Amino acid sequence: MSEHPLITKYREFSPSSGELGERARTVFPGGDTRSSAHYGPYPLVMDEASGCRLRDIDGNEVLDFMNNFTSLIHGHAQPDVVAAVQNQVAKGSAYAAPNTDQIELAELIVDRVPSIEQLRFTSSGTEGTLMAIRCARAATGRQKIMKMEGGYHGSYELAEVSLVPFPGRRGDLDAPASTAVDGSFPDSVLGDTVVCPYNEPALANALIDAHAQELAAVIVEPVLGSMGMIPADKEFLTTLREATARHGIVLIFDEVITLRLSEGGAQKNYGVTPDLTCMGKIIGGGLPVGGVGGDKALMQLFSPDQKSPVMHASTFSGNALTMAAGRAAMLAYTAVEAKRLNTMGEKLREGFNQAFAQTGLRARALGSGSLTNLHFTTDEIHDSRDAFTGMVAAGELTNLLHLTMIRHGVISATRLMYCTSTAMTDTEIDTAVTALHESLAELRPYIEADWPTLLAS
Ligand SMILES: Cc1ncc(COP(=O)(O)O)c(C=O)c1O
């Protein structure tokens, strides 16, 4: 089969990345060391970045709306962060001992995030959710964890159960099946997970009541990230709060992504306080990080003063370099900046949605505040099943739009997730909207030929 003309154009745009991509295939499976950041035919190899701009090894400059999967709240090389890292790296990067920045960053988070009285830093969001789950099991003496269909909590099996609601395997909406996303899942993990439909308060309530005696925790993202930035209805989170409290189940908010939605996270916006909160991404100022925090009585289970504390070792937790970067980044992330980022996110969605309406493409920009994802449907999207329908309808079109947007100067996640950074202004939002208009115009003949059902009649 011959190559799609738009892929050929991408190759012509980025020949050096293509060459390095071939070389990478020798040493990395599939030519990459990180599956989530990979896209075909090969990703752009980046050379440098500053503010909201990335430059690849061919010298192409693109606006970065991906921000390392939402983690770079200030874009790249923010001056305060650079100064803090330069100062710290010369003094050593990791001591296996407390340091001042560690305590100050923790104080800042405790001050801002309503649910957090104490916390532990981890080296990744994955480790943060893992430690939250272990804490909940230790606290309750129960084993099972309820997670949402379409929810992603990191790179381990339990955190990925039923991530993609494949029809034929997913079961009924009132009791979704626990399904594996690949061949690596032991049956025991599937058996330890109760899957709950997202944004269905009555069904969630019934499932929690039915499994109450075996549930240690319910873990939920206030905005369902991996399946397309689907915001939770307030009633859904309130119901989870009430039902878990009724049965002594630990409610965990995974705010690895959503902490950026206000200076106190999504929980502050919703006014719903979980028992534990998982963090990551923005709190490291661009360096690897994660964390779990919450109610003091629960967090005390990690205390070395305990007879049998929940084991938390983690070589790079709280390392001096990440803490210096994180503290600088979070100090610069004020309530005013959070609001500005969210307003720019709303403007981006508005502009994108106007572009879709003008083109007659059945697609929409969905999200919350600074977080946006494109979906190829105009139907309502309130859970991962709705989002999956749009993904199937689009198929390869998603990547073609992604590659075309890159040639028009804007990069997002392959799944067409966009987020704003404080390095942006309205000018960059306008540029992104223009890039979508231009990309859709270029794609139009291919959509007419291969995806006619996505065009309004
Ligand atoms: C909601 C959520 N939880 C947890 C994680 C895992 O974080 P990390 O990749 O830092 O391990 C992610 C990563 O994207 C995430 O989006």
Short mmCIF file of C-alpha atoms and ligand atoms in Angstrom, two decimals:
data_model
loop_
_atom_site.label_atom_id
_atom_site.label_comp_id
_atom_site.label_asym_id
_atom_site.label_seq_id
_atom_site.Cartn_x
_atom_site.Cartn_y
_atom_site.Cartn_z
CA MET A 1 0.00 0.00 0.00
CA SER A 2 1.39 3.41 -0.90
CA GLU A 3 2.07 5.93 1.80
CA HIS A 4 -0.53 8.59 2.55
CA PRO A 5 0.49 11.87 0.83
CA LEU A 6 0.28 13.75 4.14
CA ILE A 7 2.77 11.35 5.71
CA THR A 8 5.11 11.90 2.76
CA LYS A 9 4.79 15.66 3.34
CA TYR A 10 5.69 15.14 7.01
CA ARG A 11 8.79 13.17 5.97
CA GLU A 12 9.83 15.99 3.63
CA PHE A 13 9.33 18.48 6.49
CA SER A 14 11.54 16.56 8.92
CA PRO A 15 14.21 14.54 7.09
CA SER A 16 16.77 14.57 9.92
CA SER A 17 14.22 13.28 12.44
CA GLY A 18 13.41 10.55 9.92
CA GLU A 19 17.05 9.51 9.73
CA LEU A 20 17.49 9.50 13.50
CA GLY A 21 14.18 7.66 13.83
CA GLU A 22 15.65 4.86 11.71
CA ARG A 23 18.77 4.74 13.88
CA ALA A 24 16.60 4.64 17.00
CA ARG A 25 14.87 1.53 15.70
CA THR A 26 18.08 -0.41 16.25
CA VAL A 27 18.36 0.37 19.93
CA PHE A 28 14.73 0.98 20.98
CA PRO A 29 11.79 -1.31 20.32
CA GLY A 30 9.71 0.55 17.72
CA GLY A 31 12.32 3.31 17.69
CA ASP A 32 11.24 4.94 20.95
CA THR A 33 11.80 4.70 24.68
CA ARG A 34 8.35 6.02 25.70
CA SER A 35 5.19 4.61 24.15
CA SER A 36 2.87 7.47 25.08
CA ALA A 37 5.05 10.05 23.34
CA HIS A 38 5.50 7.99 20.17
CA TYR A 39 3.69 8.58 16.88
CA GLY A 40 4.14 7.40 13.36
CA PRO A 41 5.95 7.45 11.03
CA TYR A 42 8.45 8.78 13.62
CA PRO A 43 8.35 11.57 16.18
CA LEU A 44 10.22 14.85 15.68
CA VAL A 45 13.61 14.74 17.37
CA MET A 46 13.89 17.90 19.43
CA ASP A 47 17.00 19.94 19.80
CA GLU A 48 16.04 22.74 22.16
CA ALA A 49 13.14 24.55 23.72
CA SER A 50 12.35 27.86 25.31
CA GLY A 51 9.06 29.19 26.65
CA CYS A 52 6.28 27.79 24.49
CA ARG A 53 8.50 26.95 21.51
CA LEU A 54 10.28 23.75 20.56
CA ARG A 55 12.89 23.49 17.82
CA ASP A 56 13.60 20.17 16.11
CA ILE A 57 16.89 19.02 14.61
CA ASP A 58 15.84 20.28 11.16
CA GLY A 59 15.36 23.76 12.63
CA ASN A 60 11.53 23.66 12.50
CA GLU A 61 9.95 25.68 15.27
CA VAL A 62 6.64 24.52 16.73
CA LEU A 63 4.40 25.89 19.45
CA ASP A 64 4.29 23.38 22.28
CA PHE A 65 0.72 22.67 23.34
CA MET A 66 1.71 19.32 24.77
CA ASN A 67 4.05 20.55 27.49
CA ASN A 68 5.33 17.07 28.25
CA PHE A 69 1.83 15.75 28.78
CA THR A 70 0.65 18.76 30.83
CA SER A 71 3.60 18.83 33.22
CA LEU A 72 5.34 22.03 32.02
CA ILE A 73 3.07 24.61 33.53
CA HIS A 74 5.50 27.39 32.54
CA GLY A 75 6.65 25.90 29.26
CA HIS A 76 10.38 25.32 28.80
CA ALA A 77 13.35 26.82 30.59
CA GLN A 78 11.38 29.26 32.73
CA PRO A 79 14.03 31.65 34.16
CA ASP A 80 13.27 31.05 37.88
CA VAL A 81 13.38 27.29 37.35
CA VAL A 82 16.61 27.48 35.33
CA ALA A 83 18.25 29.59 38.05
CA ALA A 84 17.10 27.24 40.82
CA VAL A 85 18.35 24.16 38.97
CA GLN A 86 21.68 25.75 38.02
CA ASN A 87 22.22 26.81 41.60
CA GLN A 88 21.33 23.40 42.97
CA VAL A 89 23.08 21.15 40.47
CA ALA A 90 26.41 22.74 41.32
CA LYS A 91 25.74 21.80 44.94
CA GLY A 92 24.77 18.20 44.21
CA SER A 93 21.60 16.61 42.88
CA ALA A 94 20.54 13.93 45.37
CA TYR A 95 21.67 13.51 48.95
CA ALA A 96 19.52 10.75 50.42
CA ALA A 97 18.90 13.28 53.17
CA PRO A 98 16.36 16.01 53.81
CA ASN A 99 16.90 19.40 52.18
CA THR A 100 15.31 22.78 52.67
CA ASP A 101 13.58 22.98 49.29
CA GLN A 102 11.87 19.67 50.02
CA ILE A 103 10.27 21.03 53.17
CA GLU A 104 9.39 24.38 51.58
CA LEU A 105 7.76 22.78 48.56
CA ALA A 106 5.78 20.49 50.86
CA GLU A 107 4.68 23.48 52.97
CA LEU A 108 3.54 25.31 49.86
CA ILE A 109 1.46 22.30 48.73
CA VAL A 110 -0.05 21.79 52.19
CA ASP A 111 -0.95 25.46 52.21
CA ARG A 112 -2.72 25.31 48.86
CA VAL A 113 -4.37 21.91 48.37
CA PRO A 114 -7.43 21.48 50.60
CA SER A 115 -7.10 17.73 51.28
CA ILE A 116 -3.37 17.70 52.01
CA GLU A 117 -2.20 17.91 55.60
CA GLN A 118 0.94 15.85 55.06
CA LEU A 119 2.59 14.35 52.01
CA ARG A 120 5.31 12.18 50.60
CA PHE A 121 7.20 12.99 47.41
CA THR A 122 7.77 10.20 44.92
CA SER A 123 9.75 9.95 41.70
CA SER A 124 6.73 9.68 39.39
CA GLY A 125 2.97 9.94 39.33
CA THR A 126 2.91 6.17 38.93
CA GLU A 127 4.65 5.75 42.25
CA GLY A 128 2.33 8.34 43.81
CA THR A 129 -0.83 6.42 42.94
CA LEU A 130 0.81 3.13 43.93
CA MET A 131 1.70 4.48 47.37
CA ALA A 132 -1.82 5.91 47.78
CA ILE A 133 -3.29 2.48 47.07
CA ARG A 134 -0.90 0.79 49.50
CA CYS A 135 -1.76 3.35 52.16
CA ALA A 136 -5.49 2.70 51.63
CA ARG A 137 -5.01 -1.06 51.89
CA ALA A 138 -3.00 -0.69 55.08
CA ALA A 139 -5.60 1.65 56.56
CA THR A 140 -8.63 -0.48 55.80
CA GLY A 141 -7.29 -4.03 55.79
CA ARG A 142 -9.24 -4.50 52.54
CA GLN A 143 -7.76 -5.43 49.18
CA LYS A 144 -9.91 -4.35 46.26
CA ILE A 145 -9.63 -1.02 44.49
CA MET A 146 -12.40 0.64 42.51
CA LYS A 147 -11.22 2.55 39.47
CA MET A 148 -13.06 4.26 36.66
CA GLU A 149 -13.51 2.82 33.21
CA GLY A 150 -11.12 4.81 31.01
CA GLY A 151 -9.05 6.00 33.99
CA TYR A 152 -5.25 5.96 33.85
CA HIS A 153 -3.13 6.10 36.97
CA GLY A 154 0.34 5.09 35.81
CA SER A 155 2.51 2.33 34.40
CA TYR A 156 1.40 -0.74 36.32
CA GLU A 157 -1.39 -3.19 35.72
CA LEU A 158 -3.93 -2.11 38.32
CA ALA A 159 -3.54 1.50 37.25
CA GLU A 160 -4.47 0.58 33.68
CA VAL A 161 -7.31 -1.93 34.15
CA SER A 162 -10.14 -1.17 31.68
CA LEU A 163 -8.28 1.84 30.33
CA VAL A 164 -9.85 1.34 26.91
CA PRO A 165 -13.52 0.28 26.87
CA PHE A 166 -13.40 -2.09 23.91
CA PRO A 167 -16.93 -3.07 22.83
CA GLY A 168 -17.43 -6.81 23.17
CA ARG A 169 -15.15 -6.95 26.22
CA ARG A 170 -16.28 -4.05 28.37
CA GLY A 171 -19.52 -5.52 29.75
CA ASP A 172 -22.64 -3.60 30.72
CA LEU A 173 -22.49 0.00 31.84
CA ASP A 174 -23.88 -0.78 35.30
CA ALA A 175 -21.05 -3.26 36.04
CA PRO A 176 -18.15 -2.80 33.59
CA ALA A 177 -15.79 -5.76 33.24
CA SER A 178 -12.19 -5.60 34.52
CA THR A 179 -10.19 -5.91 31.32
CA ALA A 180 -6.50 -6.03 30.51
CA VAL A 181 -4.99 -3.56 28.04
CA ASP A 182 -2.24 -5.97 26.99
CA GLY A 183 -1.00 -9.51 27.57
CA SER A 184 0.95 -8.66 30.73
CA PHE A 185 -1.93 -8.57 33.22
CA PRO A 186 -2.20 -11.31 35.86
CA ASP A 187 -5.76 -12.48 36.56
CA SER A 188 -5.24 -11.58 40.22
CA VAL A 189 -5.05 -7.87 39.34
CA LEU A 190 -8.24 -8.04 37.33
CA GLY A 191 -9.89 -9.79 40.27
CA ASP A 192 -8.70 -7.10 42.67
CA THR A 193 -10.22 -4.28 40.63
CA VAL A 194 -13.82 -3.17 40.58
CA VAL A 195 -14.50 -1.02 37.52
CA CYS A 196 -16.96 1.85 37.76
CA PRO A 197 -18.53 3.85 34.90
CA TYR A 198 -17.41 7.50 34.87
CA ASN A 199 -19.92 10.27 35.49
CA GLU A 200 -22.72 7.90 36.52
CA PRO A 201 -23.50 8.82 40.14
CA ALA A 202 -26.37 6.38 40.69
CA LEU A 203 -24.46 3.43 39.21
CA ALA A 204 -21.33 4.33 41.17
CA ASN A 205 -23.33 4.53 44.38
CA ALA A 206 -24.84 1.09 43.78
CA LEU A 207 -21.46 -0.46 42.92
CA ILE A 208 -19.82 0.99 46.03
CA ASP A 209 -22.66 -0.31 48.21
CA ALA A 210 -22.39 -3.75 46.60
CA HIS A 211 -18.61 -4.04 47.08
CA ALA A 212 -18.23 -1.99 50.26
CA GLN A 213 -16.86 -4.77 52.45
CA GLU A 214 -13.97 -5.53 50.10
CA LEU A 215 -13.06 -2.04 48.87
CA ALA A 216 -9.96 -0.32 50.28
CA ALA A 217 -10.16 2.67 47.95
CA VAL A 218 -11.92 4.39 45.11
CA ILE A 219 -9.50 6.20 42.82
CA VAL A 220 -10.75 8.80 40.35
CA GLU A 221 -9.42 11.62 38.16
CA PRO A 222 -11.51 14.82 38.43
CA VAL A 223 -11.04 15.10 34.66
CA LEU A 224 -10.70 11.79 32.82
CA GLY A 225 -7.38 12.46 31.10
CA SER A 226 -6.20 9.66 28.84
CA MET A 227 -9.61 9.15 27.30
CA GLY A 228 -9.89 12.78 26.27
CA MET A 229 -10.12 15.35 29.10
CA ILE A 230 -13.69 14.56 30.10
CA PRO A 231 -14.64 16.69 33.11
CA ALA A 232 -16.44 15.00 36.00
CA ASP A 233 -19.86 16.34 36.89
CA LYS A 234 -19.80 17.74 40.39
CA GLU A 235 -22.62 15.39 41.40
CA PHE A 236 -20.46 12.40 40.44
CA LEU A 237 -17.58 13.44 42.70
CA THR A 238 -19.95 14.36 45.51
CA THR A 239 -21.59 10.96 45.28
CA LEU A 240 -18.22 9.20 45.42
CA ARG A 241 -17.33 11.31 48.46
CA GLU A 242 -20.54 10.44 50.30
CA ALA A 243 -20.55 6.74 49.39
CA THR A 244 -16.91 6.17 50.36
CA ALA A 245 -17.35 8.05 53.63
CA ARG A 246 -20.41 5.94 54.43
CA HIS A 247 -18.37 2.72 54.18
CA GLY A 248 -14.95 3.80 55.47
CA ILE A 249 -13.42 3.49 52.00
CA VAL A 250 -10.48 5.77 51.17
CA LEU A 251 -11.33 8.26 48.42
CA ILE A 252 -8.28 9.02 46.27
CA PHE A 253 -8.24 11.86 43.77
CA ASP A 254 -5.60 11.34 41.12
CA GLU A 255 -4.66 14.96 40.45
CA VAL A 256 -1.46 14.15 38.57
CA ILE A 257 -2.90 16.12 35.64
CA THR A 258 -5.64 18.22 37.24
CA LEU A 259 -3.56 19.88 39.93
CA ARG A 260 -2.88 22.58 37.32
CA LEU A 261 -6.57 23.58 37.19
CA SER A 262 -6.21 25.93 40.16
CA GLU A 263 -3.48 26.68 42.67
CA GLY A 264 -5.26 24.16 44.92
CA GLY A 265 -6.04 21.60 42.21
CA ALA A 266 -9.37 20.50 40.77
CA GLN A 267 -10.61 19.62 44.26
CA LYS A 268 -10.58 23.32 45.14
CA ASN A 269 -12.70 24.16 42.09
CA TYR A 270 -15.16 21.34 42.77
CA GLY A 271 -15.28 21.87 46.53
CA VAL A 272 -14.94 18.13 47.10
CA THR A 273 -12.19 16.95 49.43
CA PRO A 274 -10.77 13.45 49.02
CA ASP A 275 -8.87 11.53 51.71
CA LEU A 276 -5.73 11.20 49.60
CA THR A 277 -4.48 13.17 46.60
CA CYS A 278 -1.94 11.95 44.06
CA MET A 279 0.30 14.48 42.41
CA GLY A 280 2.98 14.62 39.74
CA LYS A 281 3.89 16.57 36.63
CA ILE A 282 3.71 20.31 37.51
CA ILE A 283 5.11 20.02 41.05
CA GLY A 284 8.53 19.00 39.68
CA GLY A 285 9.10 22.10 37.57
CA GLY A 286 9.90 19.91 34.57
CA LEU A 287 11.92 17.26 36.40
CA PRO A 288 10.67 13.75 37.24
CA VAL A 289 8.34 13.83 40.25
CA GLY A 290 5.24 12.55 41.95
CA GLY A 291 3.62 12.62 45.33
CA VAL A 292 0.82 11.51 47.57
CA GLY A 293 -0.72 13.55 50.32
CA GLY A 294 -3.82 13.84 52.42
CA ASP A 295 -5.39 13.35 55.75
CA LYS A 296 -2.77 13.29 58.53
CA ALA A 297 -4.08 10.11 60.15
CA LEU A 298 -3.72 8.24 56.85
CA MET A 299 -0.36 9.74 55.96
CA GLN A 300 0.97 8.76 59.40
CA LEU A 301 0.90 5.17 58.14
CA PHE A 302 4.11 6.04 56.24
CA SER A 303 5.82 7.37 59.36
CA PRO A 304 9.08 5.67 60.30
CA ASP A 305 7.86 6.09 63.90
CA GLN A 306 5.21 3.44 63.23
CA LYS A 307 5.88 -0.13 64.30
CA SER A 308 5.12 -1.39 60.82
CA PRO A 309 4.96 1.58 58.43
CA VAL A 310 3.86 1.33 54.83
CA MET A 311 7.18 0.76 53.08
CA HIS A 312 8.22 3.71 50.95
CA ALA A 313 11.87 3.71 49.86
CA SER A 314 12.33 5.28 46.39
CA THR A 315 15.90 6.35 45.56
CA PHE A 316 15.08 9.69 43.93
CA SER A 317 12.09 10.78 46.06
CA GLY A 318 12.52 14.37 47.13
CA ASN A 319 15.89 14.69 45.39
CA ALA A 320 17.42 18.13 45.76
CA LEU A 321 17.35 18.99 42.06
CA THR A 322 13.66 18.21 41.51
CA MET A 323 12.72 19.96 44.73
CA ALA A 324 14.58 23.15 43.72
CA ALA A 325 12.89 23.14 40.30
CA GLY A 326 9.49 22.27 41.75
CA ARG A 327 9.63 24.96 44.40
CA ALA A 328 10.56 27.63 41.85
CA ALA A 329 7.84 26.49 39.45
CA MET A 330 5.13 26.34 42.08
CA LEU A 331 6.05 29.73 43.56
CA ALA A 332 5.55 31.19 40.08
CA TYR A 333 2.24 29.38 39.69
CA THR A 334 -0.13 31.76 41.43
CA ALA A 335 -3.93 31.81 41.51
CA VAL A 336 -3.78 34.65 38.97
CA GLU A 337 -1.66 32.60 36.58
CA ALA A 338 -3.89 29.54 37.02
CA LYS A 339 -6.88 31.66 36.03
CA ARG A 340 -5.06 33.08 33.01
CA LEU A 341 -4.12 29.56 31.84
CA ASN A 342 -7.68 28.37 32.19
CA THR A 343 -9.06 31.38 30.33
CA MET A 344 -6.60 30.73 27.47
CA GLY A 345 -7.75 27.09 27.45
CA GLU A 346 -11.38 28.19 27.10
CA LYS A 347 -10.46 30.52 24.26
CA LEU A 348 -8.61 27.69 22.53
CA ARG A 349 -11.64 25.39 22.75
CA GLU A 350 -13.92 28.13 21.46
CA GLY A 351 -11.62 28.79 18.49
CA PHE A 352 -11.23 25.09 17.71
CA ASN A 353 -14.98 24.52 17.90
CA GLN A 354 -15.61 27.43 15.55
CA ALA A 355 -13.11 25.93 13.10
CA PHE A 356 -14.96 22.59 13.21
CA ALA A 357 -18.33 24.29 12.74
CA GLN A 358 -17.06 26.29 9.74
CA THR A 359 -15.56 23.20 8.12
CA GLY A 360 -18.66 21.13 8.80
CA LEU A 361 -16.55 18.48 10.51
CA ARG A 362 -18.31 16.46 13.16
CA ALA A 363 -15.72 17.09 15.85
CA ARG A 364 -15.40 19.03 19.06
CA ALA A 365 -12.90 20.38 21.53
CA LEU A 366 -13.66 19.23 25.05
CA GLY A 367 -11.95 19.87 28.34
CA SER A 368 -11.65 21.89 31.47
CA GLY A 369 -9.65 25.08 32.04
CA SER A 370 -6.18 24.74 30.56
CA LEU A 371 -6.79 21.12 29.41
CA THR A 372 -8.29 20.35 26.00
CA ASN A 373 -8.78 17.28 23.82
CA LEU A 374 -10.28 16.96 20.36
CA HIS A 375 -12.94 14.32 19.69
CA PHE A 376 -14.39 13.24 16.35
CA THR A 377 -18.03 13.40 17.29
CA THR A 378 -20.55 16.13 17.97
CA ASP A 379 -22.51 13.90 20.34
CA GLU A 380 -22.27 14.47 24.05
CA ILE A 381 -19.16 12.95 25.65
CA HIS A 382 -19.57 12.15 29.27
CA ASP A 383 -17.61 8.95 29.68
CA SER A 384 -14.87 6.89 28.02
CA ARG A 385 -17.41 4.88 25.99
CA ASP A 386 -18.60 8.07 24.29
CA ALA A 387 -14.99 9.08 23.63
CA PHE A 388 -14.15 5.66 22.22
CA THR A 389 -16.89 6.02 19.60
CA GLY A 390 -15.21 9.18 18.28
CA MET A 391 -11.78 7.48 18.25
CA VAL A 392 -13.09 4.61 16.15
CA ALA A 393 -14.85 6.97 13.75
CA ALA A 394 -11.61 8.90 13.19
CA GLY A 395 -9.11 6.02 13.01
CA GLU A 396 -5.95 7.19 11.20
CA LEU A 397 -7.40 10.69 10.74
CA THR A 398 -6.31 11.52 14.30
CA ASN A 399 -2.64 11.04 13.45
CA LEU A 400 -2.96 12.75 10.07
CA LEU A 401 -4.39 15.83 11.75
CA HIS A 402 -1.65 15.66 14.38
CA LEU A 403 1.11 15.51 11.73
CA THR A 404 -0.52 18.25 9.64
CA MET A 405 -0.83 20.55 12.66
CA ILE A 406 2.88 20.03 13.33
CA ARG A 407 3.68 21.20 9.78
CA HIS A 408 1.50 24.22 10.48
CA GLY A 409 3.55 24.98 13.57
CA VAL A 410 1.61 23.46 16.49
CA ILE A 411 2.39 20.27 18.38
CA SER A 412 0.04 18.42 20.72
CA ALA A 413 -0.13 14.88 22.07
CA THR A 414 -0.88 12.40 19.30
CA ARG A 415 -4.33 11.88 20.74
CA LEU A 416 -4.88 15.59 20.10
CA MET A 417 -4.56 16.74 23.68
CA TYR A 418 -3.60 20.40 24.08
CA CYS A 419 -2.73 22.35 27.19
CA THR A 420 -1.72 25.92 27.79
CA SER A 421 1.35 27.16 29.67
CA THR A 422 2.13 30.48 31.34
CA ALA A 423 4.67 31.10 28.57
CA MET A 424 1.72 31.63 26.20
CA THR A 425 -0.43 34.65 25.50
CA ASP A 426 -3.58 35.08 23.42
CA THR A 427 -1.34 35.41 20.37
CA GLU A 428 -0.29 31.74 20.60
CA ILE A 429 -3.91 30.71 21.06
CA ASP A 430 -4.84 32.56 17.87
CA THR A 431 -1.91 30.91 16.07
CA ALA A 432 -3.11 27.46 17.13
CA VAL A 433 -6.65 28.19 15.93
CA THR A 434 -5.31 29.43 12.59
CA ALA A 435 -3.19 26.26 12.32
CA LEU A 436 -6.32 24.16 12.79
CA HIS A 437 -8.18 26.09 10.06
CA GLU A 438 -5.24 25.60 7.68
CA SER A 439 -4.82 21.92 8.58
CA LEU A 440 -8.50 21.17 8.09
CA ALA A 441 -8.43 22.89 4.70
CA GLU A 442 -5.50 20.67 3.69
CA LEU A 443 -7.21 17.55 5.02
CA ARG A 444 -10.58 18.31 3.45
CA PRO A 445 -10.21 16.24 0.23
CA TYR A 446 -9.01 13.22 2.21
CA ILE A 447 -11.87 13.53 4.71
CA GLU A 448 -14.38 13.76 1.85
CA ALA A 449 -12.90 10.61 0.31
CA ASP A 450 -12.22 8.45 3.36
CA TRP A 451 -14.29 9.81 6.25
CA PRO A 452 -17.48 11.19 4.60
CA THR A 453 -19.59 10.31 7.65
CA LEU A 454 -17.60 12.83 9.68
CA LEU A 455 -18.85 15.65 7.48
CA ALA A 456 -22.16 17.31 8.23
CA SER A 457 -24.52 16.74 5.32
C1 LIG B 1 -3.85 10.87 35.82
C2 LIG B 1 -2.48 10.29 35.83
N1 LIG B 1 -2.07 9.56 36.88
C3 LIG B 1 -0.84 9.04 36.94
C4 LIG B 1 0.06 9.20 35.92
C5 LIG B 1 1.41 8.60 35.99
O1 LIG B 1 2.39 9.59 36.13
P1 LIG B 1 3.89 9.31 35.65
O2 LIG B 1 3.89 9.22 34.17
O3 LIG B 1 4.66 10.49 36.20
O4 LIG B 1 4.31 8.04 36.27
C6 LIG B 1 -0.32 9.94 34.79
C7 LIG B 1 0.61 10.14 33.67
O5 LIG B 1 0.30 10.61 32.61
C8 LIG B 1 -1.62 10.49 34.74
O6 LIG B 1 -2.04 11.18 33.68
#
